[in-house]
PDB file of C-alpha atoms in Angstrom:
ATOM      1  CA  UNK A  11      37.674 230.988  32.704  1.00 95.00           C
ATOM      2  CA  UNK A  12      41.110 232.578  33.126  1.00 97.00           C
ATOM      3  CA  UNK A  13      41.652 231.003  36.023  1.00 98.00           C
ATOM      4  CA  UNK A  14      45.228 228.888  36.847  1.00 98.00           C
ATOM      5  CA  UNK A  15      44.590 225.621  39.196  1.00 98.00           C
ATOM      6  CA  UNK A  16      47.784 225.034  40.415  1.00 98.00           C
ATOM      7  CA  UNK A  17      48.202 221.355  42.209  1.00 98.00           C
ATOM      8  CA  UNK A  18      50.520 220.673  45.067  1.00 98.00           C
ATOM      9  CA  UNK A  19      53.029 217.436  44.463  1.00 98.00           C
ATOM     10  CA  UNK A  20      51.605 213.497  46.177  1.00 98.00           C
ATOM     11  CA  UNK A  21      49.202 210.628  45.160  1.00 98.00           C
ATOM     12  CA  UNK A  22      45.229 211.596  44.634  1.00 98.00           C
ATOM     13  CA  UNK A  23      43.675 208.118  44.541  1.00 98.00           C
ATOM     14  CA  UNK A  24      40.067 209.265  43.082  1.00 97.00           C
ATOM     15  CA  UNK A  25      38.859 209.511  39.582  1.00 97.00           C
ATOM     16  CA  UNK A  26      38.522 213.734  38.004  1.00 97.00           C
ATOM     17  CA  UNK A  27      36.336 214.733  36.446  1.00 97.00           C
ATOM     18  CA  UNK A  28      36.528 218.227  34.602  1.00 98.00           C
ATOM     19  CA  UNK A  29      33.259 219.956  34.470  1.00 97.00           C
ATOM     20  CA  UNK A  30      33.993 223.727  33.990  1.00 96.00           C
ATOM     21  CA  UNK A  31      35.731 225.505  30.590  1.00 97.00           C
ATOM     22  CA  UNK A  32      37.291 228.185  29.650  1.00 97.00           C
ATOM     23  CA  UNK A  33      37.065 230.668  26.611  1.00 97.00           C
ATOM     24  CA  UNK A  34      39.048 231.469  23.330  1.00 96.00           C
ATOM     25  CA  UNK A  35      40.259 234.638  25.363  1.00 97.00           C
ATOM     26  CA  UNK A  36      40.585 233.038  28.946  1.00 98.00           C
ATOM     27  CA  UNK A  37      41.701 229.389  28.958  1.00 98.00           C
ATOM     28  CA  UNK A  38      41.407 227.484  32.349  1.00 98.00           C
ATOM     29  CA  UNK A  39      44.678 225.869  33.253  1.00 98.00           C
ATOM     30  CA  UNK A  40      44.905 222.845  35.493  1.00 98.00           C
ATOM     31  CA  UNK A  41      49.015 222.394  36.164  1.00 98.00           C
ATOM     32  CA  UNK A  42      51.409 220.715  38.236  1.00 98.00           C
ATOM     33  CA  UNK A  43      53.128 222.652  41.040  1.00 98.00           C
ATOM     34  CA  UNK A  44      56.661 223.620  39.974  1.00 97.00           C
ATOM     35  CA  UNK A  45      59.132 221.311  40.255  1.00 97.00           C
ATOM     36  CA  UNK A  46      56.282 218.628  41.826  1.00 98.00           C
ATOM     37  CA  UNK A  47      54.371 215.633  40.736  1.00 97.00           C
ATOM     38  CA  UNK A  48      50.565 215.088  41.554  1.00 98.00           C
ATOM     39  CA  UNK A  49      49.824 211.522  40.841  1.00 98.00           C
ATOM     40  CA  UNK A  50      46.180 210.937  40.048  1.00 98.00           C
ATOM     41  CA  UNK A  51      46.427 206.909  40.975  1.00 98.00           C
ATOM     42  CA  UNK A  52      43.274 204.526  40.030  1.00 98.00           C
ATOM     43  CA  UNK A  53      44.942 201.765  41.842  1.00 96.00           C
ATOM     44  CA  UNK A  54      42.106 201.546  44.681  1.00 96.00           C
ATOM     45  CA  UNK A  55      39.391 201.629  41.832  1.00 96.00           C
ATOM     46  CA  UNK A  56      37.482 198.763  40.633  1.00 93.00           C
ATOM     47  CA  UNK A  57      35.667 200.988  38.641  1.00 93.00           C
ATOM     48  CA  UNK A  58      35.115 204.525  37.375  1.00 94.00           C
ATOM     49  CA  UNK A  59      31.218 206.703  36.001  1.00 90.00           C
ATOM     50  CA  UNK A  60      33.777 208.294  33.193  1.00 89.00           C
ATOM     51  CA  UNK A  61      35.772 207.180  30.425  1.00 91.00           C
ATOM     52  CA  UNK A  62      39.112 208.174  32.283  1.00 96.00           C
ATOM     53  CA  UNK A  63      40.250 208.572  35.178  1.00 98.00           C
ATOM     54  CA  UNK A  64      41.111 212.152  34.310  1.00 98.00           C
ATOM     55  CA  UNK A  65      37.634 213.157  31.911  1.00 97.00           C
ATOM     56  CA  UNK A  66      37.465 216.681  30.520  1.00 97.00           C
ATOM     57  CA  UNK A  67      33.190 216.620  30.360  1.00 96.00           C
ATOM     58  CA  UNK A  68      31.244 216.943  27.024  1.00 94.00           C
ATOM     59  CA  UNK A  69      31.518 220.541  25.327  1.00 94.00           C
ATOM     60  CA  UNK A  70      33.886 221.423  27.995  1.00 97.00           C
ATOM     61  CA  UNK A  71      36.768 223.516  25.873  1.00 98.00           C
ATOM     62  CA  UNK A  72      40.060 225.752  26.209  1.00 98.00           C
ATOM     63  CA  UNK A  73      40.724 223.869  29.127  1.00 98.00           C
ATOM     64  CA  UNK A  74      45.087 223.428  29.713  1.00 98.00           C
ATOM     65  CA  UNK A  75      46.200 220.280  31.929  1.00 98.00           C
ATOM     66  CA  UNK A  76      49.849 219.736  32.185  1.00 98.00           C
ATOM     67  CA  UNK A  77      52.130 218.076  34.355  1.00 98.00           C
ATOM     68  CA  UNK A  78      50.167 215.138  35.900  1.00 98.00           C
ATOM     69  CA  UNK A  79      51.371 211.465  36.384  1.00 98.00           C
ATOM     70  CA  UNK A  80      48.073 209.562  35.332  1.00 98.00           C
ATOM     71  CA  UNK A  81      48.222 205.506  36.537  1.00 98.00           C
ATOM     72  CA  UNK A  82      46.507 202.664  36.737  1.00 98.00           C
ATOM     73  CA  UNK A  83      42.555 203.571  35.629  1.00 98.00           C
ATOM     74  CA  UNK A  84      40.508 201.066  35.769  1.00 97.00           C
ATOM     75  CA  UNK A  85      39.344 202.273  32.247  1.00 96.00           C
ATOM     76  CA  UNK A  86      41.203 205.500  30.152  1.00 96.00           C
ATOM     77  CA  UNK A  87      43.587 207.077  31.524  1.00 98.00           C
ATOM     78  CA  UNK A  88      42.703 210.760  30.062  1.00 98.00           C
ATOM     79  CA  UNK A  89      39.579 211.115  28.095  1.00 96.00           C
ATOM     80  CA  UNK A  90      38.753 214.508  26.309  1.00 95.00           C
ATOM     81  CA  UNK A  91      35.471 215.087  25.264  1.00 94.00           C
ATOM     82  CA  UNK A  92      35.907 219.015  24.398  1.00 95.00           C
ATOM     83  CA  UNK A  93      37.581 221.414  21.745  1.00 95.00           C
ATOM     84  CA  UNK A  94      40.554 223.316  21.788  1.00 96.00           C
ATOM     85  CA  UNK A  95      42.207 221.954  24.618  1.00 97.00           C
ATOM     86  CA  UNK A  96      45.636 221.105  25.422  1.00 98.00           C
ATOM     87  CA  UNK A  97      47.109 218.298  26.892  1.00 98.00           C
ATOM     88  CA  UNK A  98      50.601 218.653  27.577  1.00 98.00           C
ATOM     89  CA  UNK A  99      53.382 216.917  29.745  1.00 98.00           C
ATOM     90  CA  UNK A 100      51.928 214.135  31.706  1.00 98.00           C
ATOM     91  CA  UNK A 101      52.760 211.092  32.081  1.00 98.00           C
ATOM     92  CA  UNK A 102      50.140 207.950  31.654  1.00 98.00           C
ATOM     93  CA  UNK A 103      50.470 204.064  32.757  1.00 98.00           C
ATOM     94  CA  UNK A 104      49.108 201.078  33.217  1.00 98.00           C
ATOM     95  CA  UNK A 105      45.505 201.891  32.370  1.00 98.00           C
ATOM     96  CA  UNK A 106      43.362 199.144  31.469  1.00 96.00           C
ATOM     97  CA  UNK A 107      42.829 200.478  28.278  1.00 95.00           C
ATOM     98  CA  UNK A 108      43.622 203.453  25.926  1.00 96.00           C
ATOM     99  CA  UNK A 109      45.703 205.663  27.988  1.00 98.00           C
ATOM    100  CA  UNK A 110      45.012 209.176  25.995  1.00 97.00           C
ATOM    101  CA  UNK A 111      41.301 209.067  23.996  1.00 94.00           C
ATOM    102  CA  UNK A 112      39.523 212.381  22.057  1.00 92.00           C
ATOM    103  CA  UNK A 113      36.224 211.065  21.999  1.00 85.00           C
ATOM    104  CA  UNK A 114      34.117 214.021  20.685  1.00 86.00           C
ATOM    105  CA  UNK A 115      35.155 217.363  20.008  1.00 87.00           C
ATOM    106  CA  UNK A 116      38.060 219.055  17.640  1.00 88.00           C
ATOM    107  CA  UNK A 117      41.224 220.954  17.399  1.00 91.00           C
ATOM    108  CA  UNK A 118      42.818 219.786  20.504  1.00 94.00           C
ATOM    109  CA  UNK A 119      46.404 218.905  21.195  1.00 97.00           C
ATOM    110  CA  UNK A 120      48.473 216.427  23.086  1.00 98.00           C
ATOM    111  CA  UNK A 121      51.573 217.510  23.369  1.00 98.00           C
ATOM    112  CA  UNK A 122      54.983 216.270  25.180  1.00 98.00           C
ATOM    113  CA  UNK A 123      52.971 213.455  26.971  1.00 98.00           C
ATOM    114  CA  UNK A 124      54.908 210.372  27.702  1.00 98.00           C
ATOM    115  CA  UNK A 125      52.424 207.265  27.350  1.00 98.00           C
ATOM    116  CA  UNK A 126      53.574 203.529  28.369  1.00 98.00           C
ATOM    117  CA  UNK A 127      52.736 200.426  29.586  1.00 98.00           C
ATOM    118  CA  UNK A 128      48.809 201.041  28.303  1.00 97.00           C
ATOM    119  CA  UNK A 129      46.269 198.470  27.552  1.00 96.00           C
ATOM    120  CA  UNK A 130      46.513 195.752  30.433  1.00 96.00           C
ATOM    121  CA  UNK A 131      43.524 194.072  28.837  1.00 94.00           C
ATOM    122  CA  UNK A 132      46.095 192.463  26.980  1.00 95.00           C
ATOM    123  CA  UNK A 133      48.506 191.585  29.625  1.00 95.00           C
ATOM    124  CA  UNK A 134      49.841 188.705  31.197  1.00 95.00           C
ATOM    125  CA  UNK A 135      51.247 190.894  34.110  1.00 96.00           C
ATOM    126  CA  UNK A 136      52.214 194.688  34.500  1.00 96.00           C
ATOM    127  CA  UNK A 137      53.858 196.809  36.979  1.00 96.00           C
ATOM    128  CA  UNK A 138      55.406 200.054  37.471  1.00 96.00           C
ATOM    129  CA  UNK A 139      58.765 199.344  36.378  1.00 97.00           C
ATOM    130  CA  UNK A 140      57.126 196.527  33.183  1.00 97.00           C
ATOM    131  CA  UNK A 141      54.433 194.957  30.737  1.00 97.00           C
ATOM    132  CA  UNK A 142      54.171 191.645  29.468  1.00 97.00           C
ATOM    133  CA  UNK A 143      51.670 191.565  26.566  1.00 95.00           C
ATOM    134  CA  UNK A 144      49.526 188.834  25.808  1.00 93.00           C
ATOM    135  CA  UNK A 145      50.798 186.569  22.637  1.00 84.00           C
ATOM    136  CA  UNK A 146      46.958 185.812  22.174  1.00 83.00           C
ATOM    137  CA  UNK A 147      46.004 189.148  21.322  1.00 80.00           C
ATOM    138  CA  UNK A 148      43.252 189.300  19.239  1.00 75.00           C
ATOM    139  CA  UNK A 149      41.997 192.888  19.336  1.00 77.00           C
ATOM    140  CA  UNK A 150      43.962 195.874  20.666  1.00 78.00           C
ATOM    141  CA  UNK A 151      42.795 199.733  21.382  1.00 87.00           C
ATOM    142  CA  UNK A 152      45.463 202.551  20.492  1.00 93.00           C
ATOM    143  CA  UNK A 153      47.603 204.543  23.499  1.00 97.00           C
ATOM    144  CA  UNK A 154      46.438 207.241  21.829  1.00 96.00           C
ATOM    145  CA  UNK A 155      43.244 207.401  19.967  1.00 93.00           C
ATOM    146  CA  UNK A 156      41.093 209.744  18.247  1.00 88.00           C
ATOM    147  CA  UNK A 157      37.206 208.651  17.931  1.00 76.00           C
ATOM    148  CA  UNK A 158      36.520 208.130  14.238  1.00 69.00           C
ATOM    149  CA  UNK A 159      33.790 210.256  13.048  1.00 65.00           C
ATOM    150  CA  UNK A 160      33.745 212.047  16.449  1.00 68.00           C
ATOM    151  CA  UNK A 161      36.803 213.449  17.501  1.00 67.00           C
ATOM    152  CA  UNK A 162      38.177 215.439  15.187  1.00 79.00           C
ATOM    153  CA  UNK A 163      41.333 218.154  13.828  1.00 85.00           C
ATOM    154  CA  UNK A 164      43.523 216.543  16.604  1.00 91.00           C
ATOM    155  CA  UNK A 165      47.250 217.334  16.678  1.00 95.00           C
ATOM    156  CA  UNK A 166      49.637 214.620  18.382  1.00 97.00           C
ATOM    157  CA  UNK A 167      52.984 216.226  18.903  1.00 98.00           C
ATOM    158  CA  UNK A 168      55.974 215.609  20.609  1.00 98.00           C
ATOM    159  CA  UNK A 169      54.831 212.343  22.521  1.00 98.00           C
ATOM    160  CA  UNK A 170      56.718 209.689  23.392  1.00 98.00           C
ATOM    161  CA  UNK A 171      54.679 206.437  23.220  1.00 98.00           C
ATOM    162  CA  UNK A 172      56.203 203.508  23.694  1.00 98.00           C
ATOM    163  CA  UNK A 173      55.466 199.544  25.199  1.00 98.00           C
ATOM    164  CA  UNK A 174      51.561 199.671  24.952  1.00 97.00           C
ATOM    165  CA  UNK A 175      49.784 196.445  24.425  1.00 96.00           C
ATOM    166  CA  UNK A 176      47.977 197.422  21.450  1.00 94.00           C
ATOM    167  CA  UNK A 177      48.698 200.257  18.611  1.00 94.00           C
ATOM    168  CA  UNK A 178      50.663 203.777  19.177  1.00 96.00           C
ATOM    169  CA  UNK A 179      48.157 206.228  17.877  1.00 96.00           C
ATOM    170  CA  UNK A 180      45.084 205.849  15.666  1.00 92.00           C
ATOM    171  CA  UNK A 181      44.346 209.161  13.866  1.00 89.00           C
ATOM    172  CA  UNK A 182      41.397 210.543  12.772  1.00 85.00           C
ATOM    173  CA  UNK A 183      40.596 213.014   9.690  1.00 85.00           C
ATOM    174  CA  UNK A 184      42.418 215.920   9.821  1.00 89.00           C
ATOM    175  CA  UNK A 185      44.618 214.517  12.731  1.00 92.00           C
ATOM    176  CA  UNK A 186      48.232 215.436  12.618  1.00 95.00           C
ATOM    177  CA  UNK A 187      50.881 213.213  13.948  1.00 96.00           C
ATOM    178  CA  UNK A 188      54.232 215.568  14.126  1.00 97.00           C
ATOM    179  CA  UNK A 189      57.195 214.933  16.023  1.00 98.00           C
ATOM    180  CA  UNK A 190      56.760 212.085  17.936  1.00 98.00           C
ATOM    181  CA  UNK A 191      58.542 208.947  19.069  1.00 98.00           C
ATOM    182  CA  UNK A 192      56.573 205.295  19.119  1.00 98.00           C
ATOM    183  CA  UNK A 193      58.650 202.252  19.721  1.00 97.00           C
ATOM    184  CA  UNK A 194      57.882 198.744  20.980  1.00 97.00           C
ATOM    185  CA  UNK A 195      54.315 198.627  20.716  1.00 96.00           C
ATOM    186  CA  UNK A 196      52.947 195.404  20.893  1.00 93.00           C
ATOM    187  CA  UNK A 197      50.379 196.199  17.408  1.00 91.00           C
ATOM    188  CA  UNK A 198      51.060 198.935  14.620  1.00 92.00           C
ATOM    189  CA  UNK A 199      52.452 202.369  16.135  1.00 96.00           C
ATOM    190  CA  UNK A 200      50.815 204.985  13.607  1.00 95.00           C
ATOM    191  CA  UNK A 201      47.357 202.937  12.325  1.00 92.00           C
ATOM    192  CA  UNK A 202      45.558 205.664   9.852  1.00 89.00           C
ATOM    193  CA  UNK A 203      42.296 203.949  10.269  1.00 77.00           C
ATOM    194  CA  UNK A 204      39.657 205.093   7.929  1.00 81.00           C
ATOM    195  CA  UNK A 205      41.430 208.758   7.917  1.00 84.00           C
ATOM    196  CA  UNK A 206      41.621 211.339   5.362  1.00 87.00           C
ATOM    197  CA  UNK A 207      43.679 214.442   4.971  1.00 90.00           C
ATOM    198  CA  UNK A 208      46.111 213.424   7.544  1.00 92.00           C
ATOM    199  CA  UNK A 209      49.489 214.617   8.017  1.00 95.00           C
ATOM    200  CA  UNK A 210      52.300 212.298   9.219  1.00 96.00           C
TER     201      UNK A 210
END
């Protein structure tokens, strides 16, 4: 707790997983060198033991990553399963799947994230530079997606979400969904599913 984890520029083909927290007083940052950009790349993975390739661990709060390029998981791309954390400025492609999930926790925000080319599941073919989605779609998960029922108070804010293969964001109750930009999703970009006391 307190401490700043500061991550030197270049591509870190493994799966992380976030195990330690911080503290309402002493948050534990995770950030991008200055002027650098770590690459966490899932490329070489088949498959991954956590939801994302970047998983912030059950109960594991007032944790800060920013500045990350998150690519190709072979599942999520960043799952949250804490509180009061803040995920701000990365950039996440080509997962298989949702690209930012809170699955259990509250009062966490995503912030300034740029999220695209998401859900391959429902691709024809995908690269760095493209997606082609799948006109035989039948289901689709969200880029961004709070757990109904389970993760909760989430603020989405100042993202820019744009050609996923399935829905922008799907909000929970007492998500709010401020400031952002979603264009040329393949499904619905703001899906209220089930939601109360929202704010759009």
């Amino acid at each position: 707790a307190g401490d700043t984890v500061v991550v030197k520029g270049g591509t870190y083909n493994e799966a992380v997983a976030i195990a330690k927290g911080g503290s309402a007083t002493a948050r534990l940052t995770i950030t991008a060198a200055q002027g650098e950009n770590p690459v966490i790349d899932g490329s070489s993975l088949s498959s991954i033991a956590t939801d994302g390739l970047v998983q912030i661990k059950d109960n594991i709060n007032y944790i800060t990553f920013n500045g990350f390029t998150v690519k190709k998981s072979p599942n999520m791309g960043i799952a949250n399963r804490g509180s009061n954390n803040i995920i701000s400025n990365n950039k996440v492609l080509l997962s298989y799947d949702t690209a930012i999930w809170h699955r259990i926790g509250s009062n966490t925000v995503f912030t300034g994230n740029e999220v695209y080319f998401n859900q391959r599941m429902n691709s024809t073919s995908s690269s760095d530079t493209g997606i082609t989605c799948s006109s035989s779609t039948t289901w689709w998960p969200a880029a961004l997606n709070s757990q109904k029922d389970e993760g909760t108070g989430t603020v989405w804010k100042n993202n820019i979400v744009h050609n996923n293969c399935g829905e922008g964001v799907v909000a929970n109750k007492h998500d709010q969904i401020i400031g952002n930009t979603f264009y040329d999703n393949w499904s619905i970009n703001i899906y209220l599913d089930e939601a109360t006391d929202v704010i759009v």
